[in-house]
Structures are given as C-alpha cells and as structure tokens.
Amino acid sequence: DELAEEMGNVTIGKVNVDENQDLSMQFNVLSIPTFIVFKGGQVVDQFAGAMGKDALKARVEKHV
C-alpha cells in the first residue's frame, strides 16, 4: 500500500488466490507472495518471495 502511494504512475492490486483459483492457475502462481508486473496488458515480469519495499520498488521501476 505504501508503494502504491509513493509511485503515483503505477497501479498496484492484490488478489486472494484462494478466492480466485482460476486466475492463479492462469498466471502459474505456485507460491505466495507472487508479484506480476504488467505493461500494456502483457506480463513483463513475474517473481515470488517476500521482499522489502525498496527491493519491490526497484523491480517495478525497471518497467516504468
């Protein structure tokens, strides 16, 4: 949530994979947390595992 406020030029959303199993299968979510970065409606990066806000911000900024 903090990152969404800091990076005004991106949209960050959360999906409950237990309630959206079809979506998790579509994007091959095998572990939680999984982060998927979309650009122009296409997946440009996907990674899993807990990480700090700064590390997540760096991963996302590569695609902005």
Short mmCIF file of N, CA and C in Angstrom, two decimals, residues 13-56:
data_model
loop_
_atom_site.label_atom_id
_atom_site.label_comp_id
_atom_site.label_asym_id
_atom_site.label_seq_id
_atom_site.Cartn_x
_atom_site.Cartn_y
_atom_site.Cartn_z
N GLY A 13 -2.36 -3.87 -7.32
CA GLY A 13 -3.54 -4.57 -6.85
C GLY A 13 -3.17 -5.85 -6.13
N LYS A 14 -4.11 -6.35 -5.36
CA LYS A 14 -3.92 -7.60 -4.64
C LYS A 14 -5.04 -8.55 -5.03
N VAL A 15 -4.70 -9.84 -5.13
CA VAL A 15 -5.69 -10.85 -5.47
C VAL A 15 -5.58 -11.98 -4.44
N ASN A 16 -6.70 -12.38 -3.89
CA ASN A 16 -6.75 -13.51 -2.98
C ASN A 16 -6.81 -14.78 -3.85
N VAL A 17 -5.72 -15.53 -3.87
CA VAL A 17 -5.66 -16.70 -4.75
C VAL A 17 -6.58 -17.83 -4.30
N ASP A 18 -6.95 -17.85 -3.03
CA ASP A 18 -7.90 -18.86 -2.57
C ASP A 18 -9.29 -18.59 -3.15
N GLU A 19 -9.63 -17.34 -3.32
CA GLU A 19 -10.93 -16.97 -3.86
C GLU A 19 -10.92 -16.85 -5.38
N ASN A 20 -9.74 -16.83 -5.99
CA ASN A 20 -9.60 -16.66 -7.44
C ASN A 20 -8.65 -17.71 -8.01
N GLN A 21 -9.00 -18.97 -7.83
CA GLN A 21 -8.11 -20.06 -8.22
C GLN A 21 -7.88 -20.12 -9.73
N ASP A 22 -8.88 -19.77 -10.52
CA ASP A 22 -8.70 -19.77 -11.98
C ASP A 22 -7.63 -18.77 -12.39
N LEU A 23 -7.66 -17.60 -11.78
CA LEU A 23 -6.67 -16.56 -12.09
C LEU A 23 -5.28 -16.99 -11.66
N SER A 24 -5.17 -17.62 -10.51
CA SER A 24 -3.85 -18.07 -10.05
C SER A 24 -3.31 -19.17 -10.95
N MET A 25 -4.18 -20.03 -11.48
CA MET A 25 -3.73 -21.06 -12.42
C MET A 25 -3.33 -20.43 -13.75
N GLN A 26 -4.07 -19.43 -14.19
CA GLN A 26 -3.77 -18.76 -15.46
C GLN A 26 -2.37 -18.16 -15.45
N PHE A 27 -1.96 -17.60 -14.31
CA PHE A 27 -0.66 -16.96 -14.22
C PHE A 27 0.38 -17.82 -13.50
N ASN A 28 0.07 -19.10 -13.32
CA ASN A 28 1.01 -20.07 -12.75
C ASN A 28 1.56 -19.62 -11.39
N VAL A 29 0.67 -19.18 -10.52
CA VAL A 29 1.07 -18.77 -9.17
C VAL A 29 1.23 -20.03 -8.34
N LEU A 30 2.48 -20.32 -7.96
CA LEU A 30 2.78 -21.52 -7.21
C LEU A 30 3.13 -21.23 -5.76
N SER A 31 3.50 -20.00 -5.47
CA SER A 31 3.84 -19.64 -4.10
C SER A 31 3.32 -18.23 -3.81
N ILE A 32 3.20 -17.97 -2.52
CA ILE A 32 2.68 -16.68 -2.07
C ILE A 32 3.75 -16.05 -1.19
N PRO A 33 4.11 -14.81 -1.41
CA PRO A 33 3.54 -13.90 -2.41
C PRO A 33 4.18 -14.09 -3.79
N THR A 34 3.39 -13.88 -4.81
CA THR A 34 3.87 -13.82 -6.19
C THR A 34 3.53 -12.43 -6.72
N PHE A 35 4.47 -11.81 -7.36
CA PHE A 35 4.29 -10.48 -7.93
C PHE A 35 4.32 -10.60 -9.44
N ILE A 36 3.36 -9.99 -10.10
CA ILE A 36 3.30 -10.00 -11.56
C ILE A 36 3.23 -8.56 -12.02
N VAL A 37 4.15 -8.17 -12.90
CA VAL A 37 4.19 -6.82 -13.42
C VAL A 37 3.64 -6.84 -14.84
N PHE A 38 2.62 -6.03 -15.08
CA PHE A 38 2.01 -5.91 -16.40
C PHE A 38 2.37 -4.56 -16.99
N LYS A 39 2.59 -4.56 -18.29
CA LYS A 39 2.80 -3.30 -19.01
C LYS A 39 2.08 -3.43 -20.34
N GLY A 40 1.17 -2.52 -20.60
CA GLY A 40 0.38 -2.60 -21.82
C GLY A 40 -0.47 -3.85 -21.88
N GLY A 41 -0.89 -4.35 -20.72
CA GLY A 41 -1.73 -5.53 -20.66
C GLY A 41 -0.99 -6.85 -20.78
N GLN A 42 0.33 -6.80 -20.91
CA GLN A 42 1.14 -8.01 -21.04
C GLN A 42 2.03 -8.19 -19.80
N VAL A 43 2.27 -9.44 -19.42
CA VAL A 43 3.18 -9.73 -18.31
C VAL A 43 4.61 -9.43 -18.76
N VAL A 44 5.30 -8.56 -18.02
CA VAL A 44 6.68 -8.24 -18.35
C VAL A 44 7.66 -8.75 -17.29
N ASP A 45 7.14 -9.14 -16.14
CA ASP A 45 7.99 -9.69 -15.08
C ASP A 45 7.10 -10.44 -14.10
N GLN A 46 7.63 -11.52 -13.55
CA GLN A 46 6.92 -12.29 -12.53
C GLN A 46 7.96 -12.87 -11.59
N PHE A 47 7.75 -12.66 -10.30
CA PHE A 47 8.70 -13.15 -9.31
C PHE A 47 7.96 -13.45 -8.02
N ALA A 48 8.55 -14.31 -7.21
CA ALA A 48 7.90 -14.74 -5.97
C ALA A 48 8.85 -14.60 -4.80
N GLY A 49 8.26 -14.53 -3.63
CA GLY A 49 9.03 -14.48 -2.40
C GLY A 49 8.89 -13.14 -1.72
N ALA A 50 8.98 -13.17 -0.42
CA ALA A 50 8.88 -11.95 0.36
C ALA A 50 10.08 -11.06 0.08
N MET A 51 9.84 -9.76 0.04
CA MET A 51 10.93 -8.80 -0.15
C MET A 51 10.52 -7.48 0.45
N GLY A 52 11.51 -6.68 0.74
CA GLY A 52 11.26 -5.37 1.31
C GLY A 52 10.70 -4.41 0.26
N LYS A 53 10.17 -3.31 0.75
CA LYS A 53 9.56 -2.32 -0.13
C LYS A 53 10.56 -1.77 -1.14
N ASP A 54 11.78 -1.52 -0.73
CA ASP A 54 12.79 -0.97 -1.64
C ASP A 54 13.13 -1.95 -2.76
N ALA A 55 13.24 -3.23 -2.44
CA ALA A 55 13.53 -4.24 -3.45
C ALA A 55 12.38 -4.36 -4.43
N LEU A 56 11.16 -4.35 -3.93
CA LEU A 56 9.99 -4.43 -4.80
C LEU A 56 9.91 -3.20 -5.70
#
